[in-house]
PDB file of C-alpha atoms and ligand atoms in Angstrom:
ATOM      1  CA  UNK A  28     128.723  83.792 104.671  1.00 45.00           C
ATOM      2  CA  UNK A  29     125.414  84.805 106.118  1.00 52.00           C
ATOM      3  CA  UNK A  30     122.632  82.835 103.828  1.00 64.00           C
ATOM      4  CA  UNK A  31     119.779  82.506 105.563  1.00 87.00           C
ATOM      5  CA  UNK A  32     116.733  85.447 104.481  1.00 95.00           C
ATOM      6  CA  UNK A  33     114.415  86.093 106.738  1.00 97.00           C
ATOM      7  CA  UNK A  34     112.967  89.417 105.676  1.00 98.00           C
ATOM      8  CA  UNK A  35     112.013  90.956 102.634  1.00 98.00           C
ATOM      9  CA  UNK A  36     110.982  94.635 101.923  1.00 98.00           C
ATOM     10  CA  UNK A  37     109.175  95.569  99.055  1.00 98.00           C
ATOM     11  CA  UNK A  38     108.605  99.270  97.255  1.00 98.00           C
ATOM     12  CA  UNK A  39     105.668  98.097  94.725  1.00 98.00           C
ATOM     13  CA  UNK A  40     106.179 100.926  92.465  1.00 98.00           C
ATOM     14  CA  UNK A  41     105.188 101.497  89.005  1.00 98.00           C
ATOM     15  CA  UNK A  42     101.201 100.780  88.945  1.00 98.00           C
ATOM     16  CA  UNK A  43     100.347 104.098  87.517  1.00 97.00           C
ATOM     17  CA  UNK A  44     102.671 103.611  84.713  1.00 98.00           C
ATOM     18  CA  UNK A  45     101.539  99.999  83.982  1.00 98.00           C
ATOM     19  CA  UNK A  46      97.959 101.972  83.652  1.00 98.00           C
ATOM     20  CA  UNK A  47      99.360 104.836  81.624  1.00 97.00           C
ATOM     21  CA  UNK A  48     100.987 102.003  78.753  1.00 97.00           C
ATOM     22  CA  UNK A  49      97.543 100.844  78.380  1.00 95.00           C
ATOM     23  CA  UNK A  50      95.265 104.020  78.676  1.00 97.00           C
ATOM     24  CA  UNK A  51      94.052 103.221  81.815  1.00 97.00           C
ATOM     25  CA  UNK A  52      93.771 105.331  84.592  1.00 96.00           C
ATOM     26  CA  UNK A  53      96.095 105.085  87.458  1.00 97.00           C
ATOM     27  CA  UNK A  54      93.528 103.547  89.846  1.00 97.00           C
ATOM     28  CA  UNK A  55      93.362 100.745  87.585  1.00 98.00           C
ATOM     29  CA  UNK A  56      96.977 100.016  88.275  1.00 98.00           C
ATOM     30  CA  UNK A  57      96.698 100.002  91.994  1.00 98.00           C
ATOM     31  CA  UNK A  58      93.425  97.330  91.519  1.00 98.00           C
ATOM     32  CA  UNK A  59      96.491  95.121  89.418  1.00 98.00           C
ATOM     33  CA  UNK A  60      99.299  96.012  92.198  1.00 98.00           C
ATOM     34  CA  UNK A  61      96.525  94.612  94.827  1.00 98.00           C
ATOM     35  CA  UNK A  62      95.759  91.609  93.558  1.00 98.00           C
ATOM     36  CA  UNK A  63      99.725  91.220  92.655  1.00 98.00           C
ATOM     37  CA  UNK A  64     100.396  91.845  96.325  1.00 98.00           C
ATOM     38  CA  UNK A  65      98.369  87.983  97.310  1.00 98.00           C
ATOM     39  CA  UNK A  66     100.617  86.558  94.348  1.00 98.00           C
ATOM     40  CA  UNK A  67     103.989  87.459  95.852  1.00 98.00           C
ATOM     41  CA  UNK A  68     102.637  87.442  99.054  1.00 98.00           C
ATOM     42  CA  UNK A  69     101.955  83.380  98.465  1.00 98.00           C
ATOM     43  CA  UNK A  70     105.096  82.721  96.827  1.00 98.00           C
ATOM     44  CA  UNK A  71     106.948  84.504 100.127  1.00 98.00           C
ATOM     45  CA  UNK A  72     105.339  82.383 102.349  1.00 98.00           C
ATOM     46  CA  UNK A  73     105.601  78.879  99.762  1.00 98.00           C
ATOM     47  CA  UNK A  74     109.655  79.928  99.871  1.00 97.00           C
ATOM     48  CA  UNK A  75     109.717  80.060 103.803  1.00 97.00           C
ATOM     49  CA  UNK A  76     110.192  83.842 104.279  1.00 98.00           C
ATOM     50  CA  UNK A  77     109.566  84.816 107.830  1.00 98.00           C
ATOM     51  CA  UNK A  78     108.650  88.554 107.009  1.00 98.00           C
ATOM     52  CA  UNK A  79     107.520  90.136 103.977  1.00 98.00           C
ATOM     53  CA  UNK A  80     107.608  93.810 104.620  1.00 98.00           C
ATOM     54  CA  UNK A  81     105.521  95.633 101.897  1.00 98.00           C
ATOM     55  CA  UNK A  82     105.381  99.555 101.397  1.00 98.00           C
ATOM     56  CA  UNK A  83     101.658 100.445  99.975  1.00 97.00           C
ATOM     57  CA  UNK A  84     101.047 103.916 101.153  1.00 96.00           C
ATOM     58  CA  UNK A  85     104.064 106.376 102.286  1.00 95.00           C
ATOM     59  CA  UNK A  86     103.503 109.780 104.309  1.00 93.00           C
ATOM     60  CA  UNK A  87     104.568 111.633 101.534  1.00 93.00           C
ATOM     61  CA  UNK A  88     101.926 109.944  99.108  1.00 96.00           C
ATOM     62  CA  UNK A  89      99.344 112.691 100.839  1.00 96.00           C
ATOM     63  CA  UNK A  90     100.784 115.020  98.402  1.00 97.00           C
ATOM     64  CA  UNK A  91      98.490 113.080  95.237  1.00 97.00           C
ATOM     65  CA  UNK A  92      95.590 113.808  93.940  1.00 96.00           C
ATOM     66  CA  UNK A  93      92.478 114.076  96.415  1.00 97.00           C
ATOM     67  CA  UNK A  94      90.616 111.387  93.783  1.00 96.00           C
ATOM     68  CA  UNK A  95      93.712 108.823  94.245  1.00 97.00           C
ATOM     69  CA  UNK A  96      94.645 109.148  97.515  1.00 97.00           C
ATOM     70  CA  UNK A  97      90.563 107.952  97.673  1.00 97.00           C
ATOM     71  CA  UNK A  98      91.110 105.069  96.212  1.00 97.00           C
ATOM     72  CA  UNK A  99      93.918 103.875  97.358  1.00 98.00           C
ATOM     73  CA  UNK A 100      92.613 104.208 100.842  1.00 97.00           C
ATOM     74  CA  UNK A 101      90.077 101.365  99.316  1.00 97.00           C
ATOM     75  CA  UNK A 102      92.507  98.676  98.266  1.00 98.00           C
ATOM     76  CA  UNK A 103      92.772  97.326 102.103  1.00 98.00           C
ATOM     77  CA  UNK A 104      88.944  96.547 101.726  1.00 98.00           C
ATOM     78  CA  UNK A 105      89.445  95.304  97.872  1.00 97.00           C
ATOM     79  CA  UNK A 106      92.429  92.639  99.242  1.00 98.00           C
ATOM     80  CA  UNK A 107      91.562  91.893 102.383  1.00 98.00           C
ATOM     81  CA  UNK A 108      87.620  90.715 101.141  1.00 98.00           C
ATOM     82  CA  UNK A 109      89.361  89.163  97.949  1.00 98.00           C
ATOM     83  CA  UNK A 110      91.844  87.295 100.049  1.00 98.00           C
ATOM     84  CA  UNK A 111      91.829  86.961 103.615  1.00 98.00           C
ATOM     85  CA  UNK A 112      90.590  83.767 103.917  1.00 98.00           C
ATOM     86  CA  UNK A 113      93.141  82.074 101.559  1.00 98.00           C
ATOM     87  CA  UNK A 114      96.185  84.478 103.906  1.00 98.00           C
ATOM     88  CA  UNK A 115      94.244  82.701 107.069  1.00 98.00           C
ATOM     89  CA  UNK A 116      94.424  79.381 105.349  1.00 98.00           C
ATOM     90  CA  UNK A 117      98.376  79.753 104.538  1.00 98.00           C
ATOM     91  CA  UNK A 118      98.891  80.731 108.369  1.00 98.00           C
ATOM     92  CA  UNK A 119      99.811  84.342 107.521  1.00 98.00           C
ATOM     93  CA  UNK A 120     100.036  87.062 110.100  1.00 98.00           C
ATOM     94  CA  UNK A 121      98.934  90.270 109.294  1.00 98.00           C
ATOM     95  CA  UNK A 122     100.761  93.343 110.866  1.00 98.00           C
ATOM     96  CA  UNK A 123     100.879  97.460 110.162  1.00 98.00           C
ATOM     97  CA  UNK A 124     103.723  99.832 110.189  1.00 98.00           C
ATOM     98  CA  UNK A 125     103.123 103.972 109.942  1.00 97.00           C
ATOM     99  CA  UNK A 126     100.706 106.085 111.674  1.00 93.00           C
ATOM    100  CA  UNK A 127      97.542 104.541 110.999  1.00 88.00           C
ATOM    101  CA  UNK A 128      95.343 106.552 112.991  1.00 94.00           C
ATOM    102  CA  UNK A 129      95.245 109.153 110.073  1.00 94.00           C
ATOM    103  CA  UNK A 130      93.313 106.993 107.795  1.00 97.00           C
ATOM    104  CA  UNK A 131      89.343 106.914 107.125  1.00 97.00           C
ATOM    105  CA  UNK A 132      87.245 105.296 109.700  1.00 98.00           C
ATOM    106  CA  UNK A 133      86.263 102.663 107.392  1.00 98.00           C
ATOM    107  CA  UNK A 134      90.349 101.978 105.966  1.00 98.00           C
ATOM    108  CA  UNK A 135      91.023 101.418 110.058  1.00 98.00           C
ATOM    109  CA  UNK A 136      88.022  99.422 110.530  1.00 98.00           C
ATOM    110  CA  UNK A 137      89.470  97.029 107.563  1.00 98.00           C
ATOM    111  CA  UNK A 138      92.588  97.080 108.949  1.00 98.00           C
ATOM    112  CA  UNK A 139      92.709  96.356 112.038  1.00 98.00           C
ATOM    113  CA  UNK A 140      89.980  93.923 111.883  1.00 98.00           C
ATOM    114  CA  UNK A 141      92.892  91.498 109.492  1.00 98.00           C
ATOM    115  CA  UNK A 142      95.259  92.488 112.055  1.00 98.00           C
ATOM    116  CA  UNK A 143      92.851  91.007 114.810  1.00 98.00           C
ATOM    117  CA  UNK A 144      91.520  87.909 112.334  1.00 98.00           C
ATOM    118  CA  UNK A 145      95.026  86.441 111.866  1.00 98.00           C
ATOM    119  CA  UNK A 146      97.002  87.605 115.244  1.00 98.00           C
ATOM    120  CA  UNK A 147      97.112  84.239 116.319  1.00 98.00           C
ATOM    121  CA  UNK A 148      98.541  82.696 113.122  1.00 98.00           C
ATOM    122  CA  UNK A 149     102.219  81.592 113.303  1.00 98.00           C
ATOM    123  CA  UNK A 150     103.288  81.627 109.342  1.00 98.00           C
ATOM    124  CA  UNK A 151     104.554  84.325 107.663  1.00 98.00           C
ATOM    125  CA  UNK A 152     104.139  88.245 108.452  1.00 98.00           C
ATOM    126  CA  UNK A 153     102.577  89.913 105.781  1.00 98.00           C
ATOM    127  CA  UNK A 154     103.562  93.629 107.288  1.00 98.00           C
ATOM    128  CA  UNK A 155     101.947  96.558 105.240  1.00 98.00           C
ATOM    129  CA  UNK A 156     103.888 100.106 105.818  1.00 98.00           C
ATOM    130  CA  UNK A 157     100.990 102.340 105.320  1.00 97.00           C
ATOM    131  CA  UNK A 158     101.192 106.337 106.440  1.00 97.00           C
ATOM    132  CA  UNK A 159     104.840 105.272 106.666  1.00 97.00           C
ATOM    133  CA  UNK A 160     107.880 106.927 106.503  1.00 97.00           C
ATOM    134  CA  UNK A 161     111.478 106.136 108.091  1.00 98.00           C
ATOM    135  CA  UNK A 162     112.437 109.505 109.260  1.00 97.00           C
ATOM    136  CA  UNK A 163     109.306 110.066 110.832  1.00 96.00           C
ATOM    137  CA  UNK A 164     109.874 106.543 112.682  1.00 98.00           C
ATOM    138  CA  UNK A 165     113.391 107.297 113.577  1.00 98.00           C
ATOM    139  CA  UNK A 166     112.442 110.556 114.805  1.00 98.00           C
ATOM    140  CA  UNK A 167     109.323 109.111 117.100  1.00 97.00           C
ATOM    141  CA  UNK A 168     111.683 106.508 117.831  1.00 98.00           C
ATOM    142  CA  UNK A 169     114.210 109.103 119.879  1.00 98.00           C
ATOM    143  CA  UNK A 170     111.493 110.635 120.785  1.00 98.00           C
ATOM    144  CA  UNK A 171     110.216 107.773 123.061  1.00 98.00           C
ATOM    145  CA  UNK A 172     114.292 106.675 124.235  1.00 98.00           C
ATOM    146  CA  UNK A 173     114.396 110.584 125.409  1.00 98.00           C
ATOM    147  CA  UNK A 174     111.001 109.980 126.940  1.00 98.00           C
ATOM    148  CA  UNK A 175     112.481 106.696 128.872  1.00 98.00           C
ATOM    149  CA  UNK A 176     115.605 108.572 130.080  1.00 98.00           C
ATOM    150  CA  UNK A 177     113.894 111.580 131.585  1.00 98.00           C
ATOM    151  CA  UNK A 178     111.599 109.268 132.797  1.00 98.00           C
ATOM    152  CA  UNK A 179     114.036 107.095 134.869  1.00 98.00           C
ATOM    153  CA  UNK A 180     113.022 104.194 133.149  1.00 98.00           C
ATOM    154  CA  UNK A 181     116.358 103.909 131.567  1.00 97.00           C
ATOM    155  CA  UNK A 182     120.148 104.843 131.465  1.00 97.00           C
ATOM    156  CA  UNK A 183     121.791 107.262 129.219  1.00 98.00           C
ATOM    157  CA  UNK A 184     123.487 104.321 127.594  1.00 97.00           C
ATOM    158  CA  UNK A 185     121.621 103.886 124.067  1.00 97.00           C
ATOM    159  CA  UNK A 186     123.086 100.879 121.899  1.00 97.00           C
ATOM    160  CA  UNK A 187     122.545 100.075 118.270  1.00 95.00           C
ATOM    161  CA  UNK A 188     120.677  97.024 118.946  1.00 94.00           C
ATOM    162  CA  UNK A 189     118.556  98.737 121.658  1.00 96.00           C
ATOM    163  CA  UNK A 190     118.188 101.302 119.160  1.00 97.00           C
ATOM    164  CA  UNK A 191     116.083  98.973 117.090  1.00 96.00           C
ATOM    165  CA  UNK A 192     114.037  97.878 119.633  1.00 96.00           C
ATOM    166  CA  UNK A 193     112.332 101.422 119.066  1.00 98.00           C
ATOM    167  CA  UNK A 194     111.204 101.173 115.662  1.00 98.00           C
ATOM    168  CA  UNK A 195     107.885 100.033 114.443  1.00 98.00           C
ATOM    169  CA  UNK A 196     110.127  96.604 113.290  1.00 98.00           C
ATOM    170  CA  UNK A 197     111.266  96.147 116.963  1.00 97.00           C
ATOM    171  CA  UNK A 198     109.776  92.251 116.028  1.00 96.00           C
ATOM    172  CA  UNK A 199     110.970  91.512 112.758  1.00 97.00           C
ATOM    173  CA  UNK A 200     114.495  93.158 112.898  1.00 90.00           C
ATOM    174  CA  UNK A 201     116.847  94.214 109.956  1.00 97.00           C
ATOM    175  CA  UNK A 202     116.066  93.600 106.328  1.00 98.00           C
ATOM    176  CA  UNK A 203     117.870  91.057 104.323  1.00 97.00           C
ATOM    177  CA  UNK A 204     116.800  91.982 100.913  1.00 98.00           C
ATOM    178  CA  UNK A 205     114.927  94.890  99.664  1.00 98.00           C
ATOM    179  CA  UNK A 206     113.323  94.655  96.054  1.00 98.00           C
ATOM    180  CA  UNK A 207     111.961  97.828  94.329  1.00 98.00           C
ATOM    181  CA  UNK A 208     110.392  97.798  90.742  1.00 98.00           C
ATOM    182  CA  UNK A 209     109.816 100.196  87.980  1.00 98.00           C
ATOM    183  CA  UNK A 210     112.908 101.055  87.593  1.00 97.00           C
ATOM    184  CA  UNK A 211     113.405 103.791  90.307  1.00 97.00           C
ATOM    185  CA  UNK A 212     116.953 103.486  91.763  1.00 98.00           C
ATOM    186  CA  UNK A 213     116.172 105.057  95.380  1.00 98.00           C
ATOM    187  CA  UNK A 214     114.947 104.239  98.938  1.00 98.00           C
ATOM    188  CA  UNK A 215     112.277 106.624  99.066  1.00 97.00           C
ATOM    189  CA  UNK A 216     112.216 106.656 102.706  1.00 97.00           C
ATOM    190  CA  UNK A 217     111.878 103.226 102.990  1.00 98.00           C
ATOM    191  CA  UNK A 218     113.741 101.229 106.256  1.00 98.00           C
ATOM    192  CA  UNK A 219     116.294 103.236 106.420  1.00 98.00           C
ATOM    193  CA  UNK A 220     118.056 102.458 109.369  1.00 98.00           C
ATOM    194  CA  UNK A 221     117.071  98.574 109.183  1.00 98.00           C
ATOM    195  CA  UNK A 222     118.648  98.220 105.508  1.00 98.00           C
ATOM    196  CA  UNK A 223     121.466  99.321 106.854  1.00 97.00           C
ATOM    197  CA  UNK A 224     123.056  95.831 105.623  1.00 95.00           C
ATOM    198  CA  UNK A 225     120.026  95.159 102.935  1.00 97.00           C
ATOM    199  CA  UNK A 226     121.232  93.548  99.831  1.00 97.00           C
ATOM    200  CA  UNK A 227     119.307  95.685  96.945  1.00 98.00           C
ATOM    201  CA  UNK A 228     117.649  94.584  94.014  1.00 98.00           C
ATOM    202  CA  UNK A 229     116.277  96.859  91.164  1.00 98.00           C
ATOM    203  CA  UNK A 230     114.543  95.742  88.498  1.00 98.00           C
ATOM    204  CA  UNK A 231     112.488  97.493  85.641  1.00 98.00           C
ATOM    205  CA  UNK A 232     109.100  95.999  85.681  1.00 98.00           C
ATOM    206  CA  UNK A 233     106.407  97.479  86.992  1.00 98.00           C
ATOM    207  CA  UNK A 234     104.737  95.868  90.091  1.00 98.00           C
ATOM    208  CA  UNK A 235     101.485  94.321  88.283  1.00 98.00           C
ATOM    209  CA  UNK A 236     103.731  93.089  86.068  1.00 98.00           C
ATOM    210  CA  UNK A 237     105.891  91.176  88.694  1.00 98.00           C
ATOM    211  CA  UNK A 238     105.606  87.692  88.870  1.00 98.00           C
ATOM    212  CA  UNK A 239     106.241  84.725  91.416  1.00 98.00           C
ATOM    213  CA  UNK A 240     109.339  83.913  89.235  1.00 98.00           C
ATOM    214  CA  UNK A 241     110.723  87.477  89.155  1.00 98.00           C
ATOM    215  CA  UNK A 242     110.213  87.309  92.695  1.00 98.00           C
ATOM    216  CA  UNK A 243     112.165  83.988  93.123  1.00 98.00           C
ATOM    217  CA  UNK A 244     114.812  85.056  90.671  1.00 98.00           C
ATOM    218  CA  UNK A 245     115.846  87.979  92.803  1.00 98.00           C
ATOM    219  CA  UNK A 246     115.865  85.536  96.099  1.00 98.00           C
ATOM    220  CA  UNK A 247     118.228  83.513  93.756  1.00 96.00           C
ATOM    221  CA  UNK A 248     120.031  86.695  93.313  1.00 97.00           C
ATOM    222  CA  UNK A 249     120.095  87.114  96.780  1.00 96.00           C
ATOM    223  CA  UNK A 250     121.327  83.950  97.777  1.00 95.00           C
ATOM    224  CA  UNK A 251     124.591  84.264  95.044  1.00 94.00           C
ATOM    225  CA  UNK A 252     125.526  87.219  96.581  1.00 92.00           C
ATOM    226  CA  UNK A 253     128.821  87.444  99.409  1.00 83.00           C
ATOM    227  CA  UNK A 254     126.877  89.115 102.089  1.00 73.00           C
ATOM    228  CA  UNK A 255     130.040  90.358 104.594  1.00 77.00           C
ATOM    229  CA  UNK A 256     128.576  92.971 106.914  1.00 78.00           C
ATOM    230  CA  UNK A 257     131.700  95.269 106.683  1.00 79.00           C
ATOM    231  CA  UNK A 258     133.984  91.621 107.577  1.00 82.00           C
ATOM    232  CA  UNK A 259     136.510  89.969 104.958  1.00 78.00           C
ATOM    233  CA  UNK A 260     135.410  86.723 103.722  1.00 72.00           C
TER     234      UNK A 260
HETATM  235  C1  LIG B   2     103.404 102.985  93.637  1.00 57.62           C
HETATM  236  O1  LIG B   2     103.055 103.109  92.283  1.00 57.62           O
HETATM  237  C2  LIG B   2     102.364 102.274  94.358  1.00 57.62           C
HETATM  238  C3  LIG B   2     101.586 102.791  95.336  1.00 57.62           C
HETATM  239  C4  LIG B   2     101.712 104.165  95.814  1.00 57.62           C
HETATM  240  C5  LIG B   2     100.542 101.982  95.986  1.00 57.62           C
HETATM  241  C6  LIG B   2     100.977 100.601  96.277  1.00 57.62           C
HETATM  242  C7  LIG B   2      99.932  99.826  96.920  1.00 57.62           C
HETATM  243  C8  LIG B   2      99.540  98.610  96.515  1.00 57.62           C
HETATM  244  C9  LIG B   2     100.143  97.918  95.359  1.00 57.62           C
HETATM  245  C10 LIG B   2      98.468  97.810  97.199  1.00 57.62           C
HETATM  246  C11 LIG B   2      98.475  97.884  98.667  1.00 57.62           C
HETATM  247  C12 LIG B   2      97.630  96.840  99.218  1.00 57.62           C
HETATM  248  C13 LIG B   2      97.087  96.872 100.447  1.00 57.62           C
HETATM  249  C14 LIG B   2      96.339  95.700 100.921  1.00 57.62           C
HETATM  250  C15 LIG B   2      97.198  98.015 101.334  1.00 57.62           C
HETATM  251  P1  LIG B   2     102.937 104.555  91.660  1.00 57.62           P
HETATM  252  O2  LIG B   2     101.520 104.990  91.745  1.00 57.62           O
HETATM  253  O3  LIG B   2     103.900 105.470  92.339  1.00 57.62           O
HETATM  254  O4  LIG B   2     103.355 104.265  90.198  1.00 57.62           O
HETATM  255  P2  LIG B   2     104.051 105.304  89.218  1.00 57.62           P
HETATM  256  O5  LIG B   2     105.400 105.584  89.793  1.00 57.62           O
HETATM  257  O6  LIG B   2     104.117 104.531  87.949  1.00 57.62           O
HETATM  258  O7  LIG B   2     103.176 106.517  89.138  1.00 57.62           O
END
């Protein structure tokens, strides 16, 4: 029925095991995830994606290690300087999800200054959830409808498509497919209320490790699945 796919989530997991096969340490596996994150992010926007919704830092991900939650505050600097001006060249639009305002000075600085570079390009959104985490969005979400009610600016009259219009994706909408690697069968706090009709993929390698063509063989996957949305075909 419904073919067309318009967004695409991502849980890049796996880099610190990709290290650990090879006796490197973990940070090494986030450099690799990095640089993997232009690769897919080209072949998204080559296959016509509208949105490629990527999850690179989650609000639980506080909980590691002082030394890694360092470096990984460094890889926005590493692939923006490494790659923004081929993502300008390509037309892609660079957007945040999560808090944000939590990070380093300098991580902000990085970020928002790709956010401001590309906000006028038209291609695909390359959306990074960073500081991210669903409940917490769902949560800030009802927050702000309560906030709009006592306010007067709205009715008491809350639909599921209004509902939406709360949530850091309020733009991009529900997610078509979500792909996770490594091997992890979960959602990890990931979309949860815009996969609500996601078609899932899980596969075992490890995000370095995932190529363009692993990439398009799980859009192929996609598109041979009988997506019904609760209907009868
Ligand atoms: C999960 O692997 C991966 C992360 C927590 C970080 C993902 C981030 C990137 C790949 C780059 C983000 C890029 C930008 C521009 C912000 P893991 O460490 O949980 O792996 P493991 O499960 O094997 O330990």
């Amino acid at each position: 029925m419904e073919k067309s796919l318009s967004h695409v989530a991502i849980i890049m997991d796996g880099n610190g095991r990709w290290a650990k096969k090879q006796n490197k340490d973990r940070s090494f596996g986030h450099y690799q995830g990095t640089n993997n994150v232009r690769n897919i992010a080209i072949a998204a926007e080559a296959m016509g994606i509208s949105v490629l919704t990527l999850y690179a830092f989650s609000t639980e991900n506080w909980k590691r290690s002082a030394e890694e939650v360092n470096y990984l505050m460094k890889l926005p600097a590493q692939f923006f300087d490494a790659y923004m001006k081929e993502l300008m060249e390509k037309n892609i639009r660079i957007n945040l999800i999560g808090h944000f305002d939590r990070f380093p000075i300098d991580t902000q600085r990085v970020l928002k200054r790709a956010i401001e570079r590309s906000k006028d390009n038209t291609g695909m959104v390359l959306n990074f959830a960073m500081d991210y985490g669903s409940r917490d969005e769902i949560v800030n979400a009802i927050k702000d409808y309560t906030a709009d009610v006592i306010d007067n600016k709205r009715a008491n009259d809350l639909s599921v498509n209004e509902f939406s219009d709360y949530l850091m994706t309020s733009e991009f909408g529900d997610v078509d497919l979500m792909i996770r690697t490594s091997g992890e069968v979960r959602l990890s706090n990931f979309l949860l209320w815009q996969m609500a009709y996601a078609e899932m993929i899980f596969v075992e390698t490890h995000w370095p490790d995932f190529t363009p063509n692993d990439f398009k063989e799980c859009v192929k996957q996609y598109y041979d699945r009988d997506r019904r949305f609760g209907g009868v075909k």
